[in-house]
XYZ file of C-alpha atoms in Angstrom:
748
model
C -187.764 -134.344 210.355
C -187.749 -134.703 206.907
C -191.187 -134.257 205.114
C -192.765 -133.592 201.553
C -195.175 -130.738 200.967
C -197.229 -130.040 198.316
C -195.602 -127.145 196.276
C -192.956 -127.924 193.689
C -190.017 -127.803 196.345
C -188.931 -130.674 198.664
C -188.489 -129.041 202.476
C -186.134 -130.538 204.872
C -186.671 -129.253 208.283
C -183.363 -129.873 210.294
C -184.480 -129.078 213.597
C -182.641 -131.544 215.568
C -179.422 -130.857 214.068
C -180.415 -127.180 215.647
C -181.061 -128.527 218.916
C -177.461 -130.656 219.062
C -175.893 -127.173 218.544
C -177.462 -124.648 220.698
C -180.433 -124.957 223.299
C -182.703 -122.562 221.346
C -184.672 -123.867 218.676
C -183.678 -122.856 214.984
C -184.886 -124.049 211.885
C -182.707 -124.556 209.154
C -184.342 -125.099 205.067
C -182.406 -126.604 201.904
C -184.572 -126.429 199.305
C -184.119 -128.503 195.748
C -186.357 -128.017 192.834
C -188.376 -131.197 192.389
C -187.652 -133.605 189.769
C -190.257 -136.398 189.970
C -193.772 -135.453 191.282
C -194.862 -139.325 191.669
C -191.959 -139.604 194.007
C -193.320 -136.725 196.141
C -196.649 -137.701 197.221
C -195.243 -141.609 198.648
C -192.635 -139.940 200.369
C -193.054 -140.440 204.048
C -191.815 -138.401 207.155
C -188.621 -139.742 208.784
C -186.846 -139.277 212.234
C -183.479 -138.350 212.910
C -182.447 -139.317 216.855
C -180.832 -136.583 217.658
C -178.390 -138.701 220.400
C -177.458 -141.079 217.788
C -176.494 -138.345 215.498
C -174.722 -136.875 217.963
C -172.565 -139.562 218.613
C -171.930 -140.181 215.109
C -170.609 -136.917 214.305
C -168.171 -137.548 217.352
C -166.881 -140.930 215.955
C -167.064 -141.444 212.422
C -164.168 -140.373 210.692
C -163.481 -142.192 207.910
C -166.222 -142.610 205.264
C -166.116 -142.065 201.503
C -168.287 -138.978 199.898
C -171.871 -140.194 198.846
C -173.338 -138.478 196.133
C -176.756 -138.099 197.159
C -179.832 -137.802 194.913
C -183.061 -137.155 195.746
C -184.515 -140.110 194.922
C -182.424 -142.468 196.880
C -183.055 -140.293 199.949
C -186.550 -140.908 199.745
C -185.725 -144.820 199.196
C -183.342 -145.045 202.450
C -185.062 -146.046 205.695
C -183.577 -144.224 209.070
C -180.473 -146.018 209.803
C -179.008 -145.539 206.252
C -179.817 -141.835 206.115
C -178.138 -141.065 209.300
C -175.194 -142.867 208.040
C -175.258 -140.915 204.927
C -175.173 -137.151 206.780
C -172.169 -138.739 209.041
C -170.205 -139.749 206.430
C -170.455 -136.236 204.713
C -169.520 -134.798 207.665
C -166.559 -136.637 208.337
C -165.629 -136.082 204.097
C -166.026 -132.420 204.109
C -164.025 -132.650 208.275
C -161.077 -133.643 205.528
C -161.585 -131.251 202.665
C -161.317 -127.715 204.262
C -163.116 -125.064 202.994
C -162.007 -122.686 199.991
C -161.882 -119.162 200.125
C -164.032 -118.655 197.329
C -166.656 -120.842 198.778
C -167.519 -118.376 201.977
C -170.287 -116.662 200.317
C -172.088 -119.920 200.293
C -171.448 -120.721 203.749
C -174.586 -120.210 206.481
C -173.475 -119.783 210.281
C -175.400 -120.345 213.122
C -176.277 -117.836 215.199
C -175.480 -117.795 218.924
C -177.597 -116.111 222.224
C -175.163 -112.877 222.166
C -173.209 -110.886 219.890
C -169.910 -112.167 222.812
C -171.196 -115.961 220.995
C -170.821 -115.329 217.803
C -167.571 -113.916 218.199
C -166.188 -116.371 220.218
C -167.461 -119.291 218.863
C -170.162 -121.284 220.620
C -170.024 -122.329 223.661
C -171.107 -125.936 223.664
C -168.005 -127.381 225.748
C -169.021 -131.125 223.815
C -167.411 -129.433 220.574
C -164.350 -129.231 220.650
C -163.511 -130.134 217.004
C -163.632 -127.030 214.059
C -166.469 -129.257 212.369
C -169.169 -129.221 215.061
C -171.701 -130.120 212.413
C -172.769 -132.469 209.583
C -172.520 -131.353 205.608
C -175.359 -132.327 203.502
C -174.809 -132.863 199.805
C -177.202 -132.854 197.330
C -176.716 -134.419 193.865
C -179.074 -133.910 190.692
C -178.124 -135.419 187.369
C -174.714 -136.287 188.781
C -173.640 -132.399 188.995
C -172.394 -131.853 193.286
C -173.902 -128.703 194.794
C -173.138 -127.764 198.259
C -176.520 -125.932 199.521
C -175.773 -125.714 203.484
C -172.823 -125.433 205.961
C -172.732 -125.104 209.264
C -169.120 -124.653 210.179
C -167.687 -123.160 213.171
C -164.400 -121.638 213.578
C -162.489 -121.027 217.187
C -162.674 -116.737 217.328
C -164.072 -116.684 213.729
C -164.936 -112.837 212.520
C -167.131 -113.483 209.786
C -170.189 -111.782 208.843
C -173.437 -114.082 208.629
C -174.432 -114.236 205.477
C -177.177 -115.963 203.354
C -177.285 -117.024 200.202
C -180.909 -117.868 199.752
C -183.755 -115.740 199.260
C -187.468 -116.689 200.520
C -191.269 -115.950 198.493
C -191.437 -113.795 201.819
C -187.872 -111.957 201.485
C -188.899 -111.452 197.976
C -192.240 -110.017 198.165
C -191.133 -107.593 201.191
C -188.123 -106.208 198.732
C -190.703 -105.591 195.675
C -193.170 -103.613 198.107
C -189.878 -102.037 199.803
C -189.203 -101.368 195.966
C -191.592 -101.980 193.777
C -191.086 -101.539 190.079
C -191.775 -98.580 187.725
C -195.373 -99.828 186.062
C -196.726 -101.357 190.087
C -195.948 -97.886 190.765
C -198.055 -96.218 187.419
C -200.779 -98.775 187.883
C -201.034 -98.467 192.084
C -201.066 -94.293 191.129
C -203.666 -94.879 189.048
C -205.656 -97.266 191.170
C -205.379 -100.970 189.415
C -203.829 -103.287 191.858
C -202.344 -106.601 191.139
C -203.953 -109.894 190.283
C -203.109 -110.304 194.067
C -204.514 -107.427 195.652
C -207.681 -107.773 193.805
C -208.774 -111.118 194.899
C -209.156 -112.634 198.059
C -206.675 -114.933 200.180
C -205.725 -117.583 197.706
C -208.123 -121.420 198.570
C -206.301 -124.070 200.212
C -205.368 -127.081 198.059
C -205.870 -130.289 198.834
C -203.088 -131.656 200.023
C -203.141 -128.237 202.207
C -205.875 -130.025 204.081
C -204.476 -133.180 204.797
C -201.577 -131.269 205.804
C -204.009 -129.771 208.427
C -205.503 -132.733 209.384
C -202.065 -134.181 210.468
C -201.158 -131.305 212.514
C -204.653 -131.693 214.107
C -204.452 -135.904 214.786
C -200.819 -135.508 216.327
C -201.369 -137.896 219.445
C -198.006 -136.172 220.747
C -199.934 -132.870 221.626
C -201.959 -132.583 224.546
C -205.699 -131.994 223.979
C -204.770 -128.589 225.067
C -202.480 -127.863 222.297
C -204.608 -129.195 220.089
C -207.523 -127.128 221.263
C -205.026 -123.527 220.690
C -204.006 -124.785 217.494
C -207.311 -125.507 216.195
C -208.255 -122.144 217.286
C -205.374 -120.290 216.266
C -206.078 -121.515 212.624
C -209.462 -120.535 212.521
C -208.895 -116.642 213.575
C -206.200 -116.298 211.144
C -207.922 -118.392 208.636
C -211.045 -115.954 208.995
C -209.234 -112.586 209.274
C -207.435 -113.738 206.086
C -211.480 -113.912 204.399
C -211.963 -110.849 205.857
C -208.674 -108.525 204.324
C -210.075 -107.508 201.700
C -207.838 -105.762 199.374
C -208.711 -102.337 197.513
C -210.428 -103.389 194.127
C -212.359 -101.616 191.062
C -214.925 -100.260 193.002
C -213.373 -96.810 193.392
C -210.552 -97.198 190.994
C -212.741 -94.807 188.356
C -213.304 -92.882 191.082
C -209.411 -92.040 191.884
C -208.784 -92.217 188.594
C -210.854 -89.211 187.725
C -210.059 -87.782 190.609
C -206.061 -88.176 189.890
C -207.467 -86.948 186.382
C -208.585 -83.658 188.096
C -205.124 -83.073 189.458
C -203.003 -83.231 187.176
C -205.561 -80.958 185.211
C -205.349 -78.115 187.529
C -201.750 -77.871 188.309
C -201.639 -77.613 184.219
C -204.441 -75.276 184.466
C -201.847 -73.092 187.252
C -199.207 -73.482 185.142
C -200.465 -71.895 182.297
C -202.291 -69.134 183.877
C -199.088 -68.111 185.696
C -196.807 -68.537 182.418
C -199.571 -66.495 180.344
C -199.834 -63.646 183.141
C -198.062 -60.245 181.335
C -195.853 -60.349 184.111
C -195.424 -62.881 185.290
C -193.198 -66.256 184.146
C -190.874 -68.442 185.030
C -188.812 -66.734 188.014
C -190.574 -63.096 187.510
C -192.091 -61.862 190.239
C -195.189 -59.013 188.542
C -195.968 -55.794 190.752
C -197.787 -55.595 192.962
C -200.786 -53.676 191.940
C -202.017 -52.514 188.393
C -200.121 -50.236 187.056
C -202.100 -49.092 184.939
C -204.553 -46.089 185.881
C -208.295 -45.822 184.160
C -208.357 -42.035 183.819
C -212.367 -42.460 184.988
C -211.430 -43.673 188.383
C -209.244 -40.338 189.092
C -211.901 -37.844 190.169
C -209.019 -35.566 190.690
C -208.632 -32.397 188.262
C -206.210 -29.291 188.451
C -209.330 -27.651 189.923
C -208.516 -29.576 193.184
C -204.905 -28.860 193.385
C -204.348 -25.012 194.844
C -201.394 -23.294 196.141
C -198.604 -24.492 193.256
C -199.832 -22.290 190.816
C -196.400 -22.640 188.620
C -195.946 -26.071 188.780
C -199.800 -26.511 188.033
C -199.152 -24.223 184.426
C -196.409 -26.459 183.629
C -198.396 -29.619 183.659
C -201.474 -27.647 182.260
C -198.831 -27.398 179.153
C -198.759 -30.894 178.532
C -201.360 -31.646 179.054
C -203.069 -29.474 176.478
C -200.196 -31.486 174.543
C -201.169 -34.892 174.881
C -204.891 -33.723 174.028
C -204.235 -31.549 171.124
C -200.261 -32.604 169.352
C -201.048 -31.233 166.060
C -201.388 -27.770 167.843
C -198.015 -28.319 168.831
C -196.154 -30.353 165.909
C -197.596 -27.472 163.493
C -194.909 -25.170 164.226
C -192.182 -28.531 164.955
C -192.390 -29.065 168.575
C -192.236 -31.871 169.905
C -193.928 -33.533 172.530
C -191.596 -33.285 176.106
C -189.534 -36.601 176.978
C -190.098 -36.196 180.823
C -191.157 -33.626 183.771
C -189.452 -33.908 186.985
C -191.231 -32.698 190.411
C -189.168 -31.449 193.562
C -189.837 -30.507 196.646
C -190.560 -30.643 200.429
C -192.952 -33.651 201.410
C -196.100 -32.849 201.219
C -196.442 -29.921 198.992
C -198.612 -31.436 196.462
C -196.280 -33.393 193.960
C -198.393 -36.666 193.796
C -201.843 -34.323 194.088
C -200.691 -33.023 190.585
C -199.667 -36.265 189.080
C -203.189 -37.438 189.574
C -204.589 -33.984 188.169
C -202.483 -35.062 184.865
C -204.014 -38.930 185.174
C -207.390 -37.013 185.657
C -207.148 -34.650 182.819
C -204.869 -36.198 180.269
C -207.339 -38.480 178.938
C -204.860 -40.638 178.034
C -203.462 -44.257 179.464
C -202.256 -43.397 182.735
C -199.492 -46.019 184.153
C -198.570 -45.736 187.456
C -195.849 -47.037 190.017
C -193.020 -46.891 193.082
C -189.810 -46.355 192.551
C -189.230 -49.217 195.253
C -191.733 -51.573 193.499
C -188.536 -51.825 191.199
C -186.093 -53.483 194.077
C -186.506 -56.771 194.118
C -184.154 -59.669 195.881
C -183.535 -61.547 192.429
C -180.669 -60.334 190.695
C -182.452 -58.639 187.653
C -186.092 -58.143 188.327
C -185.244 -54.423 188.850
C -184.588 -54.171 184.824
C -186.958 -56.778 183.616
C -189.804 -54.365 185.304
C -188.567 -51.643 183.800
C -188.449 -53.315 180.586
C -191.514 -54.626 180.773
C -193.396 -51.360 181.894
C -192.419 -49.115 179.130
C -193.580 -51.998 176.348
C -196.826 -51.933 178.040
C -196.533 -47.800 177.775
C -195.438 -47.921 174.077
C -198.219 -50.192 173.152
C -200.862 -47.530 174.609
C -198.829 -44.503 173.531
C -199.409 -41.325 173.209
C -199.580 -42.406 177.719
C -198.180 -41.136 180.612
C -195.789 -42.872 183.142
C -195.847 -41.847 186.499
C -192.894 -43.010 188.744
C -193.492 -42.032 192.534
C -190.181 -41.236 194.672
C -187.828 -42.109 191.503
C -185.224 -41.374 193.552
C -185.442 -45.208 194.818
C -184.752 -46.237 191.541
C -183.343 -43.492 189.846
C -179.773 -43.009 192.690
C -176.770 -42.453 191.690
C -174.814 -45.519 189.934
C -172.275 -47.022 192.505
C -169.434 -48.930 191.614
C -169.674 -51.160 194.922
C -167.933 -54.781 194.873
C -170.526 -55.840 197.339
C -173.343 -55.375 195.035
C -172.233 -55.272 191.395
C -175.608 -55.848 189.656
C -177.006 -52.351 191.525
C -176.826 -50.765 188.379
C -178.943 -52.800 186.437
C -182.367 -51.126 187.227
C -180.943 -47.477 186.198
C -179.388 -48.368 183.017
C -182.149 -50.182 181.830
C -184.268 -46.727 182.728
C -182.025 -44.106 181.385
C -182.150 -46.802 178.118
C -185.750 -46.462 178.130
C -185.860 -42.964 178.614
C -183.431 -42.063 175.779
C -181.483 -44.626 174.204
C -181.144 -45.967 170.635
C -184.788 -46.654 170.665
C -186.889 -43.408 170.897
C -189.696 -43.367 172.711
C -192.777 -41.039 170.655
C -195.382 -40.603 172.761
C -194.640 -41.680 176.325
C -193.985 -39.180 178.720
C -192.364 -39.486 181.996
C -193.346 -38.230 184.800
C -191.346 -38.158 188.165
C -191.908 -37.199 191.685
C -188.885 -36.786 194.121
C -187.975 -34.532 197.385
C -184.137 -35.964 197.276
C -182.580 -34.379 194.128
C -179.438 -33.739 195.360
C -179.503 -37.706 195.148
C -180.363 -38.930 191.265
C -177.341 -39.727 188.808
C -176.789 -36.664 186.447
C -177.495 -39.065 183.744
C -180.710 -38.904 184.148
C -181.334 -35.363 184.808
C -179.629 -34.134 180.959
C -182.096 -33.044 179.109
C -183.563 -35.886 176.845
C -184.948 -37.527 179.408
C -186.226 -35.236 182.440
C -186.739 -31.886 179.901
C -188.857 -29.635 181.645
C -188.011 -29.972 186.483
C -190.220 -27.763 188.162
C -189.701 -27.086 191.687
C -193.070 -27.509 193.849
C -192.211 -25.489 197.031
C -194.386 -24.406 199.969
C -197.286 -22.333 199.367
C -196.783 -18.459 200.579
C -199.556 -16.762 201.712
C -202.003 -16.650 199.119
C -201.372 -19.869 198.481
C -202.183 -21.535 202.236
C -205.837 -19.188 202.083
C -206.619 -20.779 198.995
C -206.075 -24.463 200.648
C -208.182 -23.426 203.439
C -210.569 -22.163 201.691
C -210.738 -25.483 199.281
C -210.690 -27.764 203.072
C -213.404 -25.812 205.035
C -215.878 -25.573 202.126
C -216.057 -29.602 202.561
C -216.832 -29.427 206.200
C -219.586 -27.421 208.094
C -217.866 -23.843 209.452
C -219.454 -21.213 211.221
C -217.619 -17.659 211.533
C -213.996 -18.594 210.366
C -211.167 -15.623 209.391
C -209.562 -17.829 206.721
C -207.041 -14.697 206.512
C -206.325 -14.998 210.083
C -205.202 -18.339 209.524
C -203.539 -17.771 206.721
C -201.274 -15.506 208.574
C -200.510 -18.118 211.468
C -199.592 -20.640 209.425
C -196.529 -19.659 207.857
C -194.381 -22.639 207.001
C -197.257 -25.009 206.471
C -197.303 -27.140 203.319
C -200.794 -28.654 201.788
C -200.226 -31.942 203.553
C -200.384 -29.831 207.193
C -203.278 -27.447 206.505
C -205.241 -30.819 205.200
C -204.389 -32.416 208.560
C -205.029 -29.376 210.619
C -208.643 -28.938 208.658
C -209.347 -32.779 209.230
C -208.218 -32.454 213.274
C -210.515 -29.242 213.907
C -213.305 -31.051 212.259
C -212.634 -34.102 214.738
C -212.444 -32.029 217.351
C -215.774 -30.472 216.734
C -217.255 -34.213 216.632
C -215.972 -35.345 219.792
C -216.913 -31.965 221.231
C -220.913 -32.414 219.986
C -220.627 -28.859 218.289
C -222.907 -28.885 215.001
C -219.883 -26.723 213.224
C -216.627 -25.813 213.193
C -215.760 -22.833 214.710
C -212.492 -20.838 215.144
C -211.680 -22.405 218.915
C -211.113 -26.048 216.886
C -209.101 -24.360 214.231
C -206.846 -22.905 216.472
C -206.314 -25.911 218.620
C -205.977 -28.083 215.767
C -203.066 -25.454 214.608
C -201.298 -25.704 218.254
C -201.792 -29.560 217.763
C -199.963 -30.052 214.869
C -197.349 -27.072 215.413
C -196.983 -28.302 218.972
C -197.948 -31.734 219.462
C -200.937 -33.100 221.160
C -201.580 -31.844 224.825
C -200.599 -33.536 227.646
C -202.183 -34.136 231.318
C -201.146 -31.198 233.575
C -202.759 -32.977 236.630
C -200.533 -35.566 236.882
C -197.124 -33.308 237.762
C -196.429 -31.923 240.784
C -196.154 -28.151 242.237
C -192.385 -28.301 242.248
C -192.153 -29.534 238.328
C -194.896 -27.254 237.373
C -193.228 -24.420 238.708
C -190.245 -25.250 236.911
C -191.406 -25.314 234.051
C -193.324 -22.115 233.922
C -190.332 -19.941 234.541
C -188.508 -21.665 232.162
C -191.223 -20.996 229.683
C -191.436 -17.377 230.936
C -188.411 -16.775 230.600
C -188.439 -17.772 226.720
C -191.156 -15.785 226.478
C -189.746 -12.319 227.877
C -186.671 -12.472 225.821
C -188.515 -13.011 222.811
C -190.893 -9.740 223.462
C -187.989 -7.478 224.487
C -184.989 -8.891 221.980
C -185.433 -6.488 218.700
C -185.558 -8.571 215.557
C -187.275 -11.610 217.168
C -189.392 -13.934 215.768
C -192.816 -12.871 216.884
C -194.022 -14.635 219.948
C -197.173 -16.255 218.905
C -198.081 -18.778 222.555
C -196.682 -20.357 225.351
C -197.840 -23.106 227.597
C -196.919 -25.422 230.265
C -199.107 -27.755 229.054
C -197.236 -31.043 227.867
C -197.067 -30.843 224.227
C -195.680 -33.984 222.639
C -192.123 -34.637 224.498
C -191.768 -31.463 226.096
C -193.137 -30.441 229.583
C -193.830 -26.906 228.141
C -193.595 -25.102 224.883
C -193.435 -21.959 223.229
C -194.188 -21.354 219.799
C -193.061 -18.264 217.981
C -195.066 -16.893 213.945
C -193.504 -15.198 211.811
C -196.277 -11.898 210.703
C -195.249 -12.769 206.623
C -193.287 -15.438 204.663
C -189.805 -15.036 205.609
C -187.487 -15.090 202.062
C -184.129 -14.412 203.652
C -182.971 -14.237 207.420
C -180.935 -11.290 208.685
C -177.829 -11.539 210.638
C -179.479 -9.560 214.228
C -182.577 -11.892 213.590
C -180.665 -15.243 213.721
C -178.767 -13.632 216.794
C -182.245 -12.851 218.272
C -183.624 -16.492 217.857
C -180.201 -17.678 219.935
C -181.055 -14.946 222.606
C -184.583 -16.431 222.860
C -183.706 -19.566 222.806
C -181.074 -19.220 225.622
C -183.497 -17.307 227.892
C -185.048 -20.553 229.511
C -181.370 -21.856 230.339
C -180.686 -18.295 232.186
C -183.981 -17.990 234.305
C -183.151 -21.197 235.930
C -180.329 -20.277 236.623
C -181.185 -16.892 237.849
C -184.238 -18.082 240.179
C -183.389 -21.184 241.537
C -179.152 -21.003 241.027
C -176.587 -22.519 239.372
C -176.564 -26.000 241.033
C -180.595 -26.419 240.084
C -180.462 -26.232 236.866
C -182.396 -28.928 234.521
C -182.127 -30.673 231.333
C -184.942 -29.084 230.308
C -182.639 -26.741 228.064
C -181.549 -29.454 226.341
C -183.494 -29.127 222.989
C -182.756 -25.285 223.525
C -179.137 -25.812 223.843
C -179.430 -28.121 220.120
C -180.963 -25.846 218.819
C -179.180 -22.763 219.903
C -175.635 -24.556 218.659
C -177.003 -25.663 215.473
C -177.742 -21.596 214.246
C -174.247 -20.733 215.697
C -172.362 -23.381 213.500
C -174.321 -22.273 210.639
C -173.415 -18.969 211.074
C -169.985 -19.934 211.116
C -169.389 -22.312 208.811
C -171.496 -21.731 206.104
C -172.815 -18.180 206.156
C -169.565 -16.782 206.557
C -170.895 -14.790 209.615
C -167.544 -15.240 211.675
C -164.707 -12.216 211.213
C -162.001 -14.397 212.690
C -163.093 -17.720 210.366
C -163.737 -14.764 207.021
C -165.741 -15.322 204.096
C -165.814 -19.290 203.236
C -167.979 -22.395 203.918
C -166.979 -25.095 205.567
C -168.025 -28.552 204.389
C -167.807 -31.495 206.313
C -166.830 -34.504 204.329
C -168.234 -37.802 206.021
C -166.990 -40.633 205.377
C -167.357 -44.455 206.389
C -163.589 -44.921 207.221
C -160.989 -43.175 207.929
C -160.525 -38.986 208.955
C -163.078 -36.574 207.896
C -161.242 -34.040 208.932
C -160.505 -31.559 205.801
C -158.416 -28.420 207.636
C -155.896 -27.499 209.401
C -156.246 -28.331 213.445
C -155.573 -24.424 213.536
C -158.935 -23.455 211.609
C -161.030 -25.991 213.805
C -159.566 -24.491 216.391
C -160.977 -21.093 215.513
C -164.091 -22.578 214.434
C -164.939 -24.414 217.866
C -164.011 -20.866 219.490
C -166.136 -18.939 217.656
C -169.077 -20.696 217.770
C -168.725 -20.778 221.678
C -168.373 -17.041 221.282
C -171.327 -17.036 219.690
C -173.586 -18.950 222.448
C -171.746 -17.750 225.684
C -172.259 -13.984 224.276
C -176.198 -14.663 223.934
C -176.818 -16.213 227.167
C -175.140 -13.187 228.868
C -177.619 -11.183 227.162
C -180.289 -13.500 227.931
C -179.259 -13.155 231.398
C -178.852 -9.347 231.515
C -182.955 -8.922 229.898
C -184.365 -11.429 232.911
C -182.703 -9.567 235.251
C -183.493 -6.080 233.831
C -186.955 -7.460 234.119
C -187.091 -9.734 236.738
C -190.847 -8.381 238.145
C -192.463 -8.887 234.772
C -190.779 -12.317 234.819
C -192.555 -13.454 238.003
C -195.694 -12.154 236.895
C -195.808 -14.486 233.617
C -194.572 -17.132 235.728
C -197.169 -16.765 238.292
C -199.772 -16.099 235.358
C -199.187 -19.901 233.433
C -199.364 -21.302 236.603
C -202.890 -19.911 236.904
C -203.876 -19.893 233.221
C -201.632 -22.928 231.508
C -201.938 -21.422 228.450
C -201.548 -17.356 227.104
C -201.239 -15.939 223.682
C -198.975 -12.785 222.475
C -201.021 -10.380 223.916
C -201.078 -11.527 227.250
C -197.435 -11.817 227.295
C -197.811 -8.545 226.462
C -200.745 -7.477 229.260
C -198.301 -8.266 231.889
C -195.317 -7.217 230.158
C -197.028 -3.722 230.523
C -198.725 -3.728 233.634
C -201.840 -3.575 231.929
C -202.739 -7.350 233.781
C -205.715 -9.946 232.691
C -208.367 -8.777 234.953
C -211.113 -9.922 232.148
C -209.013 -13.469 231.320
C -210.275 -16.899 233.210
C -208.147 -18.616 234.830
C -208.178 -22.426 233.454
C -210.028 -23.953 236.192
C -212.824 -21.573 235.948
C -212.953 -21.946 232.303
C -213.364 -25.531 232.325
C -215.469 -25.401 235.180
C -218.089 -22.893 232.628
C -217.931 -25.245 229.488
C -218.979 -28.254 231.635
């Protein structure tokens, strides 16, 4: 069927041509630009008979090629059109396609991939050319528009060289131009999207009437065509594209979004510690002195360190007093000492009394996954400090940033942070008025360049408090709670080795215990309970164990207590209990009567004997085959004392007066001495331990009666102090003491 439409193109429907090649319906169109609009209005439909066309395609072999103009096609009658198409097919049959024309060829697809690969299955067509070729010549120029070409076992890929309006529209939608994207982003739609579906033209109405008045279609088919058209037309009218109703709202939202992003970027870049690839500190590094309520009056037990820092604070308050004599402000003060001795508390006191800007930062804050962030943070810290000089910069846990430099190839940039810190503290440019206050409990790990004068001029060792210091600390913390009849002298004596943090924790635990017991005041009972908790660990539940376990534990702890009681120069006994304390089933604690500054050889041997008492008691009472693993921690401590005596203290005659230092290496042999030397050391350690064990066994054999009485008392009372152990050893008895069960019932 050849039809003429109202558009500026001539559309030829070659339905019959497709039916001759394949049973499925396939339509191909050939589009030619319009030359004469008047000819299109008078065009009439021409029907080509499929049978005659098929017969003509088989029989016509020698017909000249005829140039076909658009006007000639419109003026021809039915038979002439068929003859011209046949002649064109024959002419193309005699003229094979050239290789450069394959891009202008369209192939008819089969029902499956196998048909496309092995040619069409129609048996009636055996010639290479199975369909005619249409030549349309306009202005005497021959142009091949469409060719159906069949070839046996061809491997050509189907290619189309024409584009329809639909494909162009789809390509524009998938990959729109830049300006279209800008318009769409700002809410400005195109003209097609702004309006409704285009209205139909008069020629379109005429064609619709011809379709509806088609006599070949049945009434049911016409009805369905009309219903489908009405539904589609109605759906198209209801499809309203986005217009300018909300365009301004969308524009405002987009402007607001862009403004917010710009504001966030500006704030990030303008932040003092921020910027591109800059990570700020985790908190505010500058401390307002008004926010610090700690003064030197709150610092007790570290008088030497407090006096040194008082001099620094006085220099900051009255610099003219010292500069008149030519003195200079110290560059840095390093606080060194065990954990819990009050180094950070001293820094807080400096911040509270200095009256100058105070900067606080922790050493681990300089560590970052990005290379160069640590050095940058050091620069930012000292830049801010120089702007507000005179000031104090406190670096807590400075060993994290000031550790010894390394030559490791695994991390070649590891030294950037410490190098920057060294340069800032005492480099080419002097830091006038900036005091660096550092705190660490690992002085050996610090770099030597950091410890030299000019960087840390003053080094203060903050030691554990002595008896007077502990008494002052206890008075300070006990004054903050409600107490009744507290003996601080006794508490100061029985807390030897406690740091300031331990004493604060003990007082706090006593207050919590008093609140649990619903007491009105904190008494000595609560404080002693808190001291034992800090010293030995929290209490466990004795009732969960059977009698056999309690009996073994009682004889084990009684062995420790008796050996310590009867051994000269042993640490005085404080308390023994079979109540579980921490990971142990029982515990025997010792307490020095005064502060200890040095330990003698006899004291070390006596302590070893006390530790061996538990294992010796198990062997004597239950037999060598019934010893338990409860003495493992005792053996570890005893071995440590013996090795220290031989390797470090020079208390072995065979090894001599030398210090054996172990060289701990990651790889290789860490043994620096000859095998004979190591054998001598091992023999001496073994000898000391064996002799200590024999002495403990001898004491328990001699006082086996007291050992049994002490174990039975532990099973009855669960906990005994030094006076109770002395009463049992001296056979005075414990007639005035209540059992643990009776005391619990009376308390209830």
